[in-house]
């Protein structure tokens, strides 16, 4: 069987000298059995003709956002829903900038913004453009949204300069995509469980004990697991985050409920505990609202440690158990202690005393403690970029 049989590739071609290589890409995709639809930007038309693209793809070329010639024609939504994967090759600095800002002023940018599919980017541009801080920032932003980069490569450029910015060769782009589909196929066999958000422990009918966790990091990890084809259940305490399509979301309030739902989920291959579980609960919850009084002493008892309970499960311990540690001091010492005390495989720690990272912020800066090594101080990244890093590490651990 051809390796890309039944796969639907939406190829977007932007305007650059490397656009000629996209013809070879189409030829290779077709040879491997894929169906290819193409979208060209206004500038791409200056480098490659519709006729050559249509001849190779054996389909029409899409380029205009509003084409009223044929009512039944595929629009930006149906094109992106049709595809299994979107590849933009070459992508220029201009389109990178547009996508990173959510601009939608032509068919290509509109359909990518409206897309629910994995997007691959194969950039091609002059080395100075590629290395410019503004371009780097835009690229990092796209990576943090989950777009995958292929290249660019170092070499002689069409403009006569030398450096990083050459589009990856078509065969290597295809190999990347083959790997992606192969990993999806393998990952489909994997099941993951993620806990996220705070828990709320009732004091009386209107009050509770909780904490400032936003749940963002856990939701991002669940999203990245799902994007990699892993069947994911997210058990979440109360947050303001929207459910993610394709993820089995289970809402809970208390630590006890969270534990029970986790147990219901077993067996899983991977369990990631990002929830900021309240350490204590009220021993006897007041049935009536507590009236104001001079002094109030609440009788608290320790909550069950969900992570520890699951990681010590006799028969159903997940193959990979990952805990998170939120620390304000002695990060390294506490993390190493938690790793062994909670019997988990990895502990991912962050310093929550720094308001720019951790609880409720958009970014995070973590260190990963494994049983036999430490990866200290990964660079500060958006929570979705951290999630992608962690999930890539999980996938390599399983392959
Ligand atoms: N955790 C859990 N159940 C609890 C407490 C913590 O599953 N009752 C998990 C968290 O989801 C996290 C890890 O244990 O993955 C560490 O949580 P953290 O709050 O840093 O540590 P604690 O065990 O609560 O210890 P301490 O608060 O003393 O630092």
Coordinates of N, CA and C in Angstrom, one line a residue, residues 26 46 77 214 225 282 319 359:
X26 N 4.0 18.3 -4.5 CA 2.7 17.8 -5.0 C 2.9 16.5 -5.7
X46 N 2.9 34.6 -8.8 CA 4.0 35.2 -9.6 C 5.2 34.2 -9.8
X77 N -13.9 27.2 5.2 CA -14.2 26.3 6.3 C -14.1 24.9 5.8
X214 N -5.2 28.2 37.9 CA -6.1 28.5 36.7 C -6.5 27.3 35.9
X225 N -1.7 16.4 24.1 CA -1.8 14.9 24.0 C -2.8 14.6 22.9
X282 N -12.5 20.2 55.3 CA -13.1 20.4 56.6 C -13.7 19.1 57.1
X319 N 1.9 3.4 33.2 CA 3.3 3.1 32.9 C 4.1 4.4 33.2
X359 N 1.2 29.9 38.6 CA -0.2 30.1 38.8 C -0.8 31.3 38.1

